[in-house]
Every structure is written in structure tokens, then in C-alpha cells.
CSV table of C-alpha atoms in Angstrom, one decimal:
chain,number,residue,atom,x,y,z
A,1,MET,CA,146.2,84.9,153.8
A,2,THR,CA,145.2,81.4,153.0
A,3,THR,CA,145.6,79.9,149.5
A,4,LEU,CA,143.2,77.1,148.4
A,5,TYR,CA,143.0,75.1,145.2
A,6,THR,CA,140.4,73.3,143.1
A,7,THR,CA,140.6,70.1,141.1
A,8,ASP,CA,140.0,72.2,138.0
A,9,HIS,CA,143.3,74.0,138.7
A,10,GLU,CA,142.1,77.4,139.9
A,11,TRP,CA,143.6,79.0,143.0
A,12,LEU,CA,141.9,81.2,145.6
A,13,LYS,CA,143.6,83.6,148.0
A,14,ILE,CA,141.3,84.3,150.9
A,15,ASP,CA,141.4,87.7,152.5
A,16,GLY,CA,138.5,88.1,154.9
A,17,ASP,CA,135.3,87.8,152.9
A,18,VAL,CA,137.1,88.4,149.5
A,19,ALA,CA,138.6,85.6,147.4
A,20,THR,CA,141.1,86.5,144.6
A,21,ILE,CA,141.0,83.8,141.9
A,22,GLY,CA,143.4,82.7,139.2
A,23,ILE,CA,144.6,79.6,137.4
A,24,THR,CA,147.6,77.6,138.7
A,25,ASN,CA,151.0,77.4,137.2
A,26,TYR,CA,150.3,73.7,136.4
A,27,ALA,CA,147.2,74.8,134.4
A,28,GLN,CA,149.1,77.5,132.3
A,29,GLU,CA,151.8,74.9,131.5
A,30,GLN,CA,149.1,72.6,130.2
A,31,LEU,CA,147.4,75.4,128.2
A,32,GLY,CA,150.5,76.7,126.6
A,33,ASP,CA,150.7,80.3,125.2
A,34,VAL,CA,147.7,82.3,126.3
A,35,VAL,CA,146.5,84.8,123.7
A,36,PHE,CA,143.2,86.0,125.1
A,37,VAL,CA,141.3,86.1,128.4
A,38,GLU,CA,137.6,86.8,128.8
A,39,LEU,CA,136.7,88.1,132.2
A,40,PRO,CA,133.3,88.4,134.0
A,41,LYS,CA,131.6,91.7,134.4
A,42,VAL,CA,132.0,93.4,137.7
A,43,GLY,CA,128.8,93.0,139.7
A,44,ARG,CA,127.9,89.7,138.2
A,45,SER,CA,126.8,87.0,140.6
A,46,VAL,CA,128.4,83.6,139.9
A,47,LYS,CA,127.5,80.3,141.3
A,48,LYS,CA,130.0,77.7,142.4
A,49,ALA,CA,131.2,75.6,139.4
A,50,GLU,CA,129.7,78.1,136.8
A,51,ALA,CA,132.0,79.2,134.0
A,52,ALA,CA,133.1,82.6,135.0
A,53,ALA,CA,136.0,83.4,132.6
A,54,VAL,CA,137.6,81.9,129.5
A,55,VAL,CA,141.3,81.6,128.8
A,56,GLU,CA,142.3,80.9,125.2
A,57,SER,CA,145.7,79.5,124.2
A,58,VAL,CA,146.9,79.4,120.6
A,59,LYS,CA,145.2,76.1,120.2
A,60,ALA,CA,142.0,76.0,122.4
A,61,ALA,CA,139.6,77.8,124.7
A,62,SER,CA,139.2,76.6,128.3
A,63,ASP,CA,136.7,77.7,130.9
A,64,VAL,CA,137.7,79.0,134.3
A,65,TYR,CA,135.1,78.0,136.8
A,66,ALA,CA,133.9,80.0,139.9
A,67,PRO,CA,135.3,77.8,142.7
A,68,ILE,CA,132.7,79.3,145.1
A,69,THR,CA,129.5,81.3,144.9
A,70,GLY,CA,129.8,85.1,145.1
A,71,GLU,CA,129.6,88.5,143.5
A,72,VAL,CA,132.4,89.7,141.1
A,73,LEU,CA,134.0,92.7,142.9
A,74,GLU,CA,136.9,93.4,140.5
A,75,VAL,CA,138.6,92.0,137.4
A,76,ASN,CA,142.2,92.1,136.3
A,77,GLU,CA,142.0,94.5,133.3
A,78,THR,CA,145.7,94.0,132.6
A,79,LEU,CA,145.0,90.5,131.2
A,80,GLY,CA,143.0,92.1,128.4
A,81,THR,CA,146.1,93.7,126.9
A,82,GLU,CA,148.7,91.3,128.3
A,83,PRO,CA,147.2,87.8,128.3
A,84,ALA,CA,150.7,86.3,128.2
A,85,LEU,CA,151.0,87.4,131.9
A,86,VAL,CA,149.1,84.2,132.6
A,87,ASN,CA,152.1,82.2,131.3
A,88,SER,CA,154.7,84.3,133.2
A,89,ASP,CA,153.0,84.9,136.5
A,90,ALA,CA,150.0,82.6,136.9
A,91,GLY,CA,150.1,82.5,140.7
A,92,GLY,CA,150.6,86.2,141.2
A,93,ALA,CA,150.1,89.2,138.8
A,94,ALA,CA,147.8,87.2,136.5
A,95,TRP,CA,144.9,86.9,138.9
A,96,PHE,CA,141.6,86.8,137.0
A,97,PHE,CA,138.9,88.2,139.3
A,98,LYS,CA,137.9,88.9,142.9
A,99,LEU,CA,134.7,87.5,144.5
A,100,LYS,CA,132.8,88.6,147.6
A,101,ILE,CA,132.4,85.2,149.3
A,102,ALA,CA,128.7,84.3,149.7
A,103,ASP,CA,129.1,81.2,151.8
A,104,LYS,CA,132.3,80.5,153.7
A,105,SER,CA,131.4,76.8,154.1
A,106,GLU,CA,132.0,76.3,150.4
A,107,LEU,CA,135.7,76.8,151.1
A,108,ASP,CA,135.8,73.6,153.2
A,109,GLY,CA,135.8,71.3,150.1
A,110,LEU,CA,138.9,72.9,148.5
A,111,MET,CA,142.5,71.7,148.7
A,112,ASP,CA,145.4,73.3,150.5
A,113,GLU,CA,148.8,73.5,148.8
A,114,ALA,CA,150.0,70.1,149.9
A,115,ALA,CA,146.8,68.4,148.7
A,116,TYR,CA,147.0,70.2,145.3
A,117,ALA,CA,150.6,69.3,144.9
A,118,ALA,CA,149.6,65.6,145.5
A,119,HIS,CA,146.7,66.0,143.0
A,120,THR,CA,148.9,67.2,140.2
A,121,ALA,CA,151.8,64.9,141.0
B,1,MET,CA,143.5,71.1,128.3
B,2,LEU,CA,145.4,68.6,126.3
B,3,ALA,CA,144.5,65.0,127.2
B,4,ARG,CA,147.1,62.4,127.0
B,5,ASP,CA,146.0,59.1,125.5
B,6,ASP,CA,148.3,56.3,126.4
B,7,SER,CA,146.4,53.9,124.2
B,8,PRO,CA,148.9,51.1,123.1
B,9,ALA,CA,147.1,51.1,119.8
B,10,LEU,CA,148.7,54.4,118.7
B,11,LYS,CA,151.2,54.0,115.9
B,12,ARG,CA,154.6,55.5,115.9
B,13,THR,CA,156.6,57.2,113.2
B,14,PRO,CA,160.3,56.4,112.7
B,15,LEU,CA,161.0,59.6,114.5
B,16,HIS,CA,159.1,58.8,117.7
B,17,ALA,CA,162.2,58.3,119.8
B,18,LEU,CA,163.6,61.6,118.6
B,19,HIS,CA,160.4,63.5,119.5
B,20,LEU,CA,160.6,62.1,123.0
B,21,ALA,CA,164.3,62.9,123.3
B,22,ARG,CA,163.6,66.4,122.2
B,23,GLY,CA,160.9,66.9,124.8
B,24,GLY,CA,158.0,66.7,122.4
B,25,LYS,CA,154.5,66.8,124.1
B,26,MET,CA,152.8,63.8,122.5
B,27,VAL,CA,149.1,63.6,121.6
B,28,PRO,CA,147.1,61.1,119.5
B,29,PHE,CA,146.7,62.4,116.0
B,30,ALA,CA,145.2,60.3,113.1
B,31,GLY,CA,146.0,57.1,115.0
B,32,TYR,CA,149.6,58.2,115.7
B,33,ASP,CA,151.4,59.4,118.8
B,34,MET,CA,152.6,62.7,117.5
B,35,PRO,CA,154.3,65.8,119.0
B,36,VAL,CA,151.8,68.7,119.3
B,37,GLN,CA,154.6,71.0,120.6
B,38,TYR,CA,158.1,71.0,122.0
B,39,ALA,CA,159.4,73.0,125.0
B,40,PRO,CA,159.3,76.5,123.3
B,41,GLY,CA,155.6,76.1,122.7
B,42,VAL,CA,153.3,76.8,119.7
B,43,LEU,CA,153.8,80.5,119.6
B,44,LYS,CA,157.6,80.5,119.5
B,45,GLU,CA,157.7,77.4,117.2
B,46,HIS,CA,155.4,79.2,114.7
B,47,LEU,CA,157.5,82.4,114.7
B,48,HIS,CA,160.7,80.4,114.5
B,49,THR,CA,159.5,78.7,111.3
B,50,ARG,CA,158.6,82.1,109.7
B,51,ALA,CA,162.0,83.5,110.7
B,52,SER,CA,164.3,80.6,110.4
B,53,ALA,CA,163.6,76.9,109.7
B,54,GLY,CA,161.2,74.4,111.2
B,55,LEU,CA,161.4,70.6,110.9
B,56,PHE,CA,158.1,68.8,110.9
B,57,ASP,CA,157.5,65.0,111.1
B,58,VAL,CA,154.8,64.2,108.6
B,59,SER,CA,155.7,60.5,108.4
B,60,HIS,CA,152.1,59.6,109.3
B,61,MET,CA,150.9,60.9,105.9
B,62,GLY,CA,150.4,58.2,103.2
B,63,GLN,CA,152.9,57.8,100.4
B,64,ILE,CA,151.7,55.8,97.4
B,65,GLU,CA,153.2,54.9,94.0
B,66,LEU,CA,151.3,54.3,90.8
B,67,ARG,CA,152.9,52.4,88.0
B,68,ALA,CA,151.0,51.7,84.7
B,69,ARG,CA,150.9,47.9,84.0
B,70,SER,CA,151.6,48.9,80.4
B,71,GLY,CA,154.8,50.6,81.5
B,72,ARG,CA,153.7,53.8,79.9
B,73,LEU,CA,153.3,56.6,82.5
B,74,ASP,CA,150.7,58.3,80.4
B,75,ASP,CA,148.3,55.3,81.1
B,76,ALA,CA,148.7,55.9,84.8
B,77,ALA,CA,148.1,59.6,84.4
B,78,GLN,CA,144.9,59.0,82.4
B,79,ALA,CA,143.7,56.5,85.0
B,80,LEU,CA,144.3,58.9,87.8
B,81,GLU,CA,142.4,61.6,85.9
B,82,THR,CA,139.2,59.5,86.4
B,83,LEU,CA,139.6,60.3,90.2
B,84,VAL,CA,140.8,63.9,90.3
B,85,PRO,CA,139.8,67.0,88.4
B,86,GLN,CA,143.4,68.0,87.7
B,87,ASP,CA,145.4,67.6,84.6
B,88,ILE,CA,147.8,64.8,85.3
B,89,VAL,CA,148.6,63.9,81.7
B,90,ALA,CA,150.3,67.2,81.2
B,91,LEU,CA,152.2,67.2,84.5
B,92,ALA,CA,155.8,67.3,83.5
B,93,ARG,CA,158.5,65.0,84.8
B,94,GLY,CA,159.9,66.4,88.1
B,95,ARG,CA,156.8,68.4,88.7
B,96,GLN,CA,154.2,68.3,91.5
B,97,ARG,CA,150.6,69.4,91.5
B,98,TYR,CA,147.9,69.8,94.2
B,99,ALA,CA,144.8,67.7,93.6
B,100,GLN,CA,141.7,66.3,95.2
B,101,PHE,CA,140.0,62.9,95.1
B,102,THR,CA,136.3,63.7,94.5
B,103,ASN,CA,133.1,61.7,95.0
B,104,ASP,CA,130.0,61.3,92.8
B,105,SER,CA,128.5,64.5,94.0
B,106,GLY,CA,131.8,66.5,93.6
B,107,GLY,CA,132.7,66.5,97.3
B,108,ILE,CA,136.3,66.1,98.4
B,109,LEU,CA,137.3,62.6,99.6
B,110,ASP,CA,140.9,63.8,100.3
B,111,ASP,CA,143.4,66.3,99.0
B,112,LEU,CA,146.8,65.2,97.8
B,113,MET,CA,150.0,66.0,96.0
B,114,VAL,CA,150.7,64.2,92.8
B,115,THR,CA,154.3,64.0,91.4
B,116,ASN,CA,155.5,62.8,88.0
B,117,LEU,CA,158.7,60.8,88.8
B,118,GLY,CA,159.3,59.8,85.2
B,119,ASP,CA,158.5,56.0,85.5
B,120,ARG,CA,155.7,56.4,88.1
B,121,LEU,CA,153.3,58.8,89.8
B,122,PHE,CA,154.1,59.5,93.4
B,123,LEU,CA,151.2,60.5,95.7
B,124,VAL,CA,151.2,62.0,99.2
B,125,VAL,CA,147.8,61.8,100.9
B,126,ASN,CA,146.4,62.7,104.4
B,127,ALA,CA,147.1,60.3,107.3
B,128,ALA,CA,143.4,60.0,108.3
B,129,CYS,CA,142.4,59.1,104.8
B,130,LYS,CA,145.3,56.9,103.5
B,131,THR,CA,143.6,53.6,104.0
B,132,GLU,CA,140.4,54.7,102.2
B,133,ASP,CA,142.5,56.4,99.5
B,134,GLU,CA,144.4,53.3,98.8
B,135,ALA,CA,141.2,51.3,98.6
B,136,HIS,CA,139.7,54.0,96.3
B,137,LEU,CA,142.7,53.7,94.0
B,138,ARG,CA,142.5,49.9,93.9
B,139,ALA,CA,138.8,49.9,93.2
B,140,HIS,CA,139.1,52.2,90.2
B,141,MET,CA,142.6,51.8,88.9
B,142,SER,CA,143.8,48.2,89.6
B,143,ALA,CA,143.1,47.3,85.9
B,144,THR,CA,145.6,49.8,84.6
B,145,CYS,CA,148.0,50.4,87.5
B,146,GLU,CA,150.1,48.6,90.1
B,147,ILE,CA,149.3,50.6,93.4
B,148,THR,CA,152.0,50.4,96.1
B,149,ALA,CA,151.7,52.0,99.5
B,150,LEU,CA,155.1,52.9,100.9
B,151,PRO,CA,154.9,52.4,104.7
B,152,GLY,CA,158.7,51.9,104.8
B,153,ARG,CA,159.3,55.6,104.1
B,154,ALA,CA,159.3,58.5,106.5
B,155,LEU,CA,158.3,62.1,105.4
B,156,LEU,CA,159.9,65.2,106.7
B,157,ALA,CA,159.0,68.8,106.0
B,158,LEU,CA,161.6,71.5,106.3
B,159,GLN,CA,160.0,75.0,106.1
B,160,GLY,CA,161.2,78.5,106.4
B,161,PRO,CA,163.7,81.0,105.0
B,162,LYS,CA,166.7,79.0,106.2
B,163,ALA,CA,165.5,75.7,104.9
B,164,GLU,CA,167.4,76.0,101.6
B,165,ALA,CA,170.7,76.7,103.2
B,166,ALA,CA,170.2,73.8,105.8
B,167,LEU,CA,169.2,71.3,103.1
B,168,ALA,CA,171.9,72.4,100.6
B,169,LYS,CA,174.6,71.1,102.9
B,170,PHE,CA,173.4,67.6,102.2
B,171,CYS,CA,173.0,68.1,98.4
B,172,ALA,CA,173.7,71.3,96.5
B,173,ASP,CA,171.2,70.3,93.8
B,174,VAL,CA,168.2,71.4,96.0
B,175,VAL,CA,169.1,75.0,95.3
B,176,ALA,CA,168.1,74.6,91.7
B,177,LEU,CA,164.6,73.4,92.6
B,178,LYS,CA,161.7,75.9,92.2
B,179,PHE,CA,158.3,75.8,93.9
B,180,MET,CA,156.6,72.4,93.1
B,181,ASP,CA,159.7,71.0,91.5
B,182,VAL,CA,160.6,67.4,92.6
B,183,ALA,CA,163.9,65.4,92.3
B,184,GLU,CA,165.1,62.0,93.4
B,185,LEU,CA,168.4,62.9,95.2
B,186,THR,CA,170.8,61.1,97.5
B,187,LEU,CA,171.0,62.8,100.9
B,188,MET,CA,173.4,61.2,103.5
B,189,ASP,CA,173.6,58.1,101.2
B,190,LEU,CA,169.8,57.7,101.4
B,191,PRO,CA,167.7,57.6,98.3
B,192,CYS,CA,165.2,60.5,98.8
B,193,VAL,CA,162.4,62.2,97.0
B,194,VAL,CA,162.7,65.9,97.5
B,195,SER,CA,159.9,68.4,96.6
B,196,ARG,CA,160.1,72.2,97.1
B,197,SER,CA,156.6,72.6,98.7
B,198,GLY,CA,154.9,72.6,102.0
B,199,TYR,CA,152.0,74.0,103.9
B,200,THR,CA,153.3,76.9,105.9
B,201,GLY,CA,153.3,79.6,103.1
B,202,GLU,CA,157.1,79.6,103.5
B,203,ASP,CA,159.7,78.4,101.0
B,204,GLY,CA,160.7,74.8,102.0
B,205,PHE,CA,161.0,71.2,101.2
B,206,GLU,CA,159.3,67.9,101.8
B,207,ILE,CA,161.6,64.9,101.9
B,208,SER,CA,160.6,61.3,101.5
B,209,VAL,CA,163.3,59.2,103.1
B,210,PRO,CA,163.7,55.5,103.9
B,211,ALA,CA,162.4,54.8,107.4
B,212,ASP,CA,165.6,53.2,108.7
B,213,GLY,CA,167.6,56.3,107.9
B,214,ALA,CA,165.0,58.8,109.0
B,215,GLU,CA,166.1,59.4,112.5
B,216,ALA,CA,169.8,60.0,111.6
B,217,PHE,CA,168.8,62.2,108.8
B,218,ALA,CA,166.4,64.3,110.9
B,219,GLN,CA,169.1,64.6,113.6
B,220,ALA,CA,171.5,65.8,111.1
B,221,LEU,CA,169.0,68.4,109.8
B,222,LEU,CA,168.4,69.5,113.4
B,223,ASP,CA,172.1,70.0,113.8
B,224,ARG,CA,172.1,72.6,111.0
B,225,PRO,CA,172.0,76.3,112.1
B,226,GLY,CA,168.5,77.7,112.7
B,227,VAL,CA,166.7,74.4,112.4
B,228,GLN,CA,164.3,73.4,115.2
B,229,PRO,CA,161.7,70.7,115.6
B,230,ILE,CA,158.1,72.0,115.3
B,231,GLY,CA,154.9,70.2,116.4
B,232,LEU,CA,151.4,69.9,115.0
B,233,GLY,CA,150.1,72.9,116.9
B,234,ALA,CA,152.3,75.4,115.0
B,235,ARG,CA,151.6,73.5,111.8
B,236,ASP,CA,147.9,74.3,112.2
B,237,SER,CA,148.5,77.9,112.9
B,238,LEU,CA,151.0,78.3,110.1
B,239,ARG,CA,148.6,76.6,107.6
B,240,LEU,CA,145.8,78.8,108.8
B,241,GLU,CA,147.8,82.0,108.2
B,242,ALA,CA,148.7,80.7,104.8
B,243,GLY,CA,145.0,80.2,104.0
B,244,LEU,CA,145.5,76.5,103.2
B,245,CYS,CA,142.7,74.0,103.7
B,246,LEU,CA,142.9,71.4,106.4
B,247,TYR,CA,141.2,68.2,105.3
B,248,GLY,CA,138.3,67.2,107.6
B,249,HIS,CA,137.9,70.8,108.6
B,250,ASP,CA,137.9,73.3,105.7
B,251,ILE,CA,137.2,70.6,103.1
B,252,ASP,CA,135.4,67.3,103.4
B,253,PRO,CA,133.0,65.1,101.3
B,254,THR,CA,130.3,67.8,101.5
B,255,THR,CA,132.4,70.5,100.0
B,256,THR,CA,133.4,70.8,96.4
B,257,PRO,CA,136.7,72.2,95.1
B,258,VAL,CA,134.9,75.1,93.7
B,259,GLU,CA,133.1,76.0,97.0
B,260,ALA,CA,136.4,75.5,98.8
B,261,GLY,CA,138.0,78.2,96.6
B,262,LEU,CA,140.3,75.6,94.9
B,263,SER,CA,139.2,76.2,91.3
B,264,TRP,CA,142.7,77.5,90.6
B,265,SER,CA,143.9,73.9,91.0
B,266,ILE,CA,141.6,72.7,88.2
B,267,GLN,CA,143.4,73.2,84.8
B,268,LYS,CA,141.6,74.4,81.7
B,269,SER,CA,142.1,71.1,80.0
B,270,ARG,CA,139.6,69.4,82.4
B,271,ARG,CA,137.0,72.1,82.3
B,272,SER,CA,134.1,72.6,79.9
B,273,GLY,CA,135.6,73.3,76.4
B,274,GLY,CA,139.0,72.0,77.4
B,275,ALA,CA,141.0,69.2,75.7
B,276,ARG,CA,139.8,66.5,78.2
B,277,PRO,CA,136.8,68.0,80.0
B,278,GLY,CA,135.2,66.0,82.9
B,279,GLY,CA,135.7,62.3,83.1
B,280,PHE,CA,136.3,62.4,86.8
B,281,LEU,CA,133.9,61.5,89.7
B,282,GLY,CA,131.5,64.3,90.4
B,283,ALA,CA,132.4,66.1,87.1
B,284,ASP,CA,128.8,67.1,86.4
B,285,ALA,CA,128.5,69.0,89.7
B,286,ILE,CA,132.0,70.5,89.5
B,287,LEU,CA,131.8,71.6,85.9
B,288,ALA,CA,128.4,73.2,86.5
B,289,GLN,CA,129.8,75.1,89.5
B,290,LEU,CA,132.9,76.2,87.4
B,291,ASP,CA,130.6,77.5,84.7
B,292,ALA,CA,127.9,79.1,86.8
B,293,GLY,CA,129.6,79.7,90.1
B,294,ALA,CA,129.0,78.0,93.5
B,295,THR,CA,126.3,79.3,95.8
B,296,ARG,CA,128.7,79.3,98.8
B,297,LYS,CA,132.4,79.7,99.2
B,298,ARG,CA,135.2,79.4,101.6
B,299,VAL,CA,136.4,82.8,102.8
B,300,GLY,CA,139.1,84.3,105.0
B,301,LEU,CA,137.8,86.0,108.2
B,302,ARG,CA,139.5,88.5,110.4
B,303,PRO,CA,137.8,88.9,113.8
B,304,GLU,CA,137.7,92.6,114.7
B,305,GLY,CA,138.3,92.0,118.4
B,306,ARG,CA,141.1,90.0,120.2
B,307,ALA,CA,139.0,86.8,120.9
B,308,PRO,CA,139.8,83.9,118.7
B,309,VAL,CA,136.8,82.5,116.8
B,310,ARG,CA,137.1,78.7,116.7
B,311,GLU,CA,136.0,75.9,114.3
B,312,GLY,CA,132.2,75.3,114.5
B,313,ALA,CA,131.2,78.9,115.4
B,314,PRO,CA,128.1,79.8,113.5
B,315,LEU,CA,128.2,82.8,111.3
B,316,TYR,CA,125.3,85.4,111.0
B,317,ALA,CA,124.6,88.3,108.6
B,318,GLY,CA,123.8,90.6,111.5
B,319,ALA,CA,124.3,91.1,115.2
B,320,ASP,CA,120.6,90.1,115.9
B,321,THR,CA,119.6,87.9,112.9
B,322,THR,CA,118.3,84.4,113.8
B,323,ASP,CA,119.4,82.1,111.0
B,324,ALA,CA,123.1,81.2,110.6
B,325,ILE,CA,124.4,81.7,107.1
B,326,GLY,CA,127.5,79.6,107.5
B,327,SER,CA,130.1,78.5,110.0
B,328,VAL,CA,133.8,78.7,110.8
B,329,THR,CA,135.8,75.7,109.7
B,330,SER,CA,139.3,76.7,111.1
B,331,GLY,CA,140.0,79.5,113.5
B,332,GLY,CA,142.5,80.5,116.1
B,333,PHE,CA,145.3,82.9,116.8
B,334,GLY,CA,147.7,83.9,114.1
B,335,PRO,CA,151.1,84.5,115.9
B,336,SER,CA,152.7,86.2,112.9
B,337,LEU,CA,149.6,88.6,112.7
B,338,ASN,CA,149.4,88.9,116.5
B,339,ALA,CA,145.6,88.7,115.9
B,340,PRO,CA,142.9,86.1,115.6
B,341,VAL,CA,142.2,84.7,112.2
B,342,ALA,CA,139.7,82.2,110.8
B,343,MET,CA,138.2,80.6,107.6
B,344,GLY,CA,134.7,79.5,107.0
B,345,TYR,CA,131.9,79.2,104.4
B,346,LEU,CA,129.5,81.9,103.5
B,347,PRO,CA,126.8,82.4,100.8
B,348,ALA,CA,128.6,83.7,97.7
B,349,SER,CA,126.4,86.8,97.8
B,350,GLN,CA,127.8,87.7,101.2
B,351,ALA,CA,131.4,86.7,100.6
B,352,ALA,CA,132.9,89.9,99.1
B,353,ILE,CA,136.1,91.1,100.7
B,354,ASP,CA,135.4,93.5,103.7
B,355,SER,CA,131.9,92.2,104.2
B,356,LEU,CA,130.9,92.3,107.8
B,357,VAL,CA,129.5,89.1,109.4
B,358,PHE,CA,129.1,88.0,113.0
B,359,ALA,CA,130.2,84.8,114.8
B,360,GLU,CA,128.4,83.5,117.9
B,361,VAL,CA,131.0,82.8,120.6
B,362,ARG,CA,129.8,81.9,124.1
B,363,GLY,CA,126.5,83.6,123.5
B,364,GLN,CA,127.9,86.8,122.1
B,365,ARG,CA,128.0,88.0,118.5
B,366,LEU,CA,131.5,89.0,117.5
B,367,PRO,CA,132.1,91.1,114.3
B,368,LEU,CA,134.4,89.7,111.6
B,369,ARG,CA,135.5,91.0,108.2
B,370,VAL,CA,135.8,88.9,105.1
B,371,ALA,CA,139.5,89.1,104.2
B,372,ALA,CA,141.7,88.1,101.3
B,373,MET,CA,143.9,85.0,101.7
B,374,PRO,CA,146.6,84.2,102.4
B,375,PHE,CA,146.7,86.2,105.6
B,376,VAL,CA,150.5,86.3,105.4
B,377,THR,CA,152.4,86.8,102.1
B,378,ASN,CA,153.8,83.5,101.0
B,379,THR,CA,157.5,83.3,100.1
B,380,TYR,CA,157.5,80.3,97.7
B,381,LYS,CA,160.6,80.3,95.4
B,382,ARG,CA,159.1,80.6,92.0
């Protein structure tokens, strides 16, 4: 499975034509204590760069953008009751939503782990 | 996300190096480079203050002394009463009072604390307003008073149930102070002005200390059991839970003290029929509102869902109505309540406790209930 990153601090794990999307550990550190997550509806079609979810810390609300175009297949309902999971396991259990990838060529513009590490250094 | 501004123009408080040494995450605030949080984060810092004791650097706030040219404090008090609707003349020595500078239309230019120190009045004003406040005082009071800003003093706030025990190690006299009492005390050989007050809803103290001794004193406080440094983020959430106004958000030049729910701070003597009614800027508007009631008022709001409703969200009477009836002026998550909480303005006719209103957040109408404030019970030592 390949993991890719956006300049807006989302990660995507690619498994065939499905992308699982979350925010990076760097992003959760910047946000601070997460107290609420708003997720997209299953079945919604999102366009690349469209706000698809919202993550709220004690202080502020931040949009989570769809890194690629696709249809929402599944959302992580656990974040509704345990938003703090974003702080404790941003790269794993705190995934936000899964997209059915509409156009694989959109993945070409995303960063690999080394490039993202350099981006946040 | 929190932007870092490395602008060299940002001013620093005497505790700046201490903030950095303690891992403070620094942000620009009112022209100062200030800690928004430390390593534990806003949530833990908030809960720590409610359970133990939090030390806040509020040195960016303005400290101003007023001395009557006549030498009689009463003359300074009477002069200040031309700028605030509060009774300053009757303010006893060693007592502090919450006040507002008003404009010609009754709007609030700033809110402040006024203390009678016997030979002078001591004011604490907001950082963002302090230059204008000083000019306002000079414009109206120079004939009667000598007005002295005190940039050489730092200001610390120690708040929470363990604040008294921590501060009493430096001077046992603080134990005798009750809410809004003030004393000039020597702490660590430093001449300090100590008031039993604060903005968290908790028992606590504000300590004005000479700038050159501030870091050592703050360090000594942080060495006491249960005391931790707390940033601006938790200050906001603590204040919001306590239902206290934040200047520039919940109150500003377009809101009057009556609309803001601050009528309690205006003593009978300054009202219609009192000993010294009116005589302050905007008195006509404010006295009329005190007599007849304001058409809108600041209310507490409890969102029914989990989503925080932030400042600026418009408020509606119904889920489908088109015209906004008010807006949220402060809103976020209350860590002690483990729930979102907000304040805003509503028409007086729709401001009864338990009234249902709706806020528009990201295109959705979210239900909120008008709620009594403070949202958490305050623990002031009366």
C-alpha cells in the first residue's frame, strides 16, 4: 500500500481504487486538542481541493480538503464520539473517510513520505 | 492552523524568555509575542487551572495611575466618574471595582479594573486599548489629575483553587484578602500590588510586580506545588465558561454596558434617582436603557450538538427563517463542561433562558439553547 501526502497536511493510503484519507501527525500537533470532527456523507461526490471534512480544536475550526476527486465510500464514525483519537493516532486509527478514486492521474501531483518530511522540516 | 509571525515589531513582556524556556508556543497578540499554549495544550491547561493553579502572563495589559493634582483622592475619583458609569467616589481604600470607559452613545471603549490605593487610583486596562485609553484619560482628566502609565511593571495572574496556598508562601497577608480586595505587599523583596481577582471564575490573584523582578518571581511561583504556566488559549476558554466579556468580541464601541448584561456593575448612585446620576459619557443612552430596558442583550448559549459554534456565526429564530436576529460573539469548546459553549446578542424578546435559537455553521442550522451564565459556578472567595 502506498502512502501519499498533500501540502495541506492530509495523508492518503492507496489500496487499488480506494484512498483512505486522514490528517498528518504534523497537522494534529499544529491544531492541538481536537474536540469535534465533521465528516462527509457516504455517497457524496467530492472534487479535488473541495472542503470535505472539518476538524475543530479547542481554539479553531479547520477544513480538511479532498486531496483527489472521488465518491465517499465510508467514514470513520468513531471520530464522532472520540475526536481526541486524531491527537493520539492521526496516521492510523483516526482516518477520516475513504474515497473511490475517480482519476488516478490526480495522484501524480502528491508527495511521498520523504518529500512530505522535507515539506514540513 | 496557528500562523507564526516573526515580525520584529512584536513587543515582549518581561517574561518572554521564561515562556520560551518553558516551551511556550508563541503567537502575536495585541502587538506582543505571547504564549498561546505550552506543551500540555489548551485542554489540559484549562483543566489544570480549574483543579490546581495556573500562572498567566498578563504583562501586556496597561497599568495606569491617577493622582489628583489637589492631592485629594476624591478629586481623582470624581474626575474618573466623568468617563465611567461606576461609583468611584464610594470605592473604599483597598477595594477594586469593574468598570467601563463609555463613548458619547453609551458604547464601550474598553473595560477596566479600578482600585483605590489610598493616595491614588490604579487602573488595569486591555492591551489592545491601552494607548487610546491613556489618551482618553489625558484628554478629559489632565486638568485634575496626573496620569502615569506604568510600562515598568509586569502583571501576573495566579488562578485556581491552589493559588492562595502558593502565594501565601511569599506573604501570609494574602490569605486575609477577599474577592476584589487589593493590598500593596512586599513579595520576594519586590513592592507589589496584589488584588484577589481574575477572569477565570476561579479564586485567584493578580499581581503587579516591577518588571526587573518579574521573571524571578514568576519562576518562584512556578516552583510552588501545583502551579503551571498557562497560555492565552486556555485563558479564552476559561473566561468563556465564566461568562465574562472579552473586549473587542463580546463588548465594543457599538455595545452598551446594559446590552452587554453589565448593569450589575453600575451602582445605584450613578443611576436615575441616585446621589450622582449620570455625568459620564453616553449617560443619556445608558440611563434610558437602565430605566426602560435594552432592546437586545448578551446571552449565554449552549449548542445542543457537539459542534462548537464560533464567533461571527449568525443566529436565527428558526431552522428556516431568513433574517438573522443576532450573532455569536464568543464561542468554542468548554473543557470543564466537555461541551461546546457560546455567548452572543439576541433581541430581548427572544433572550429568555431555555429559548431555542439556531446558528448557521457551514451552511447548516444548529440548535442552541439560551442558558444562564456563568456556565461553571465561580469559586470567588467572598
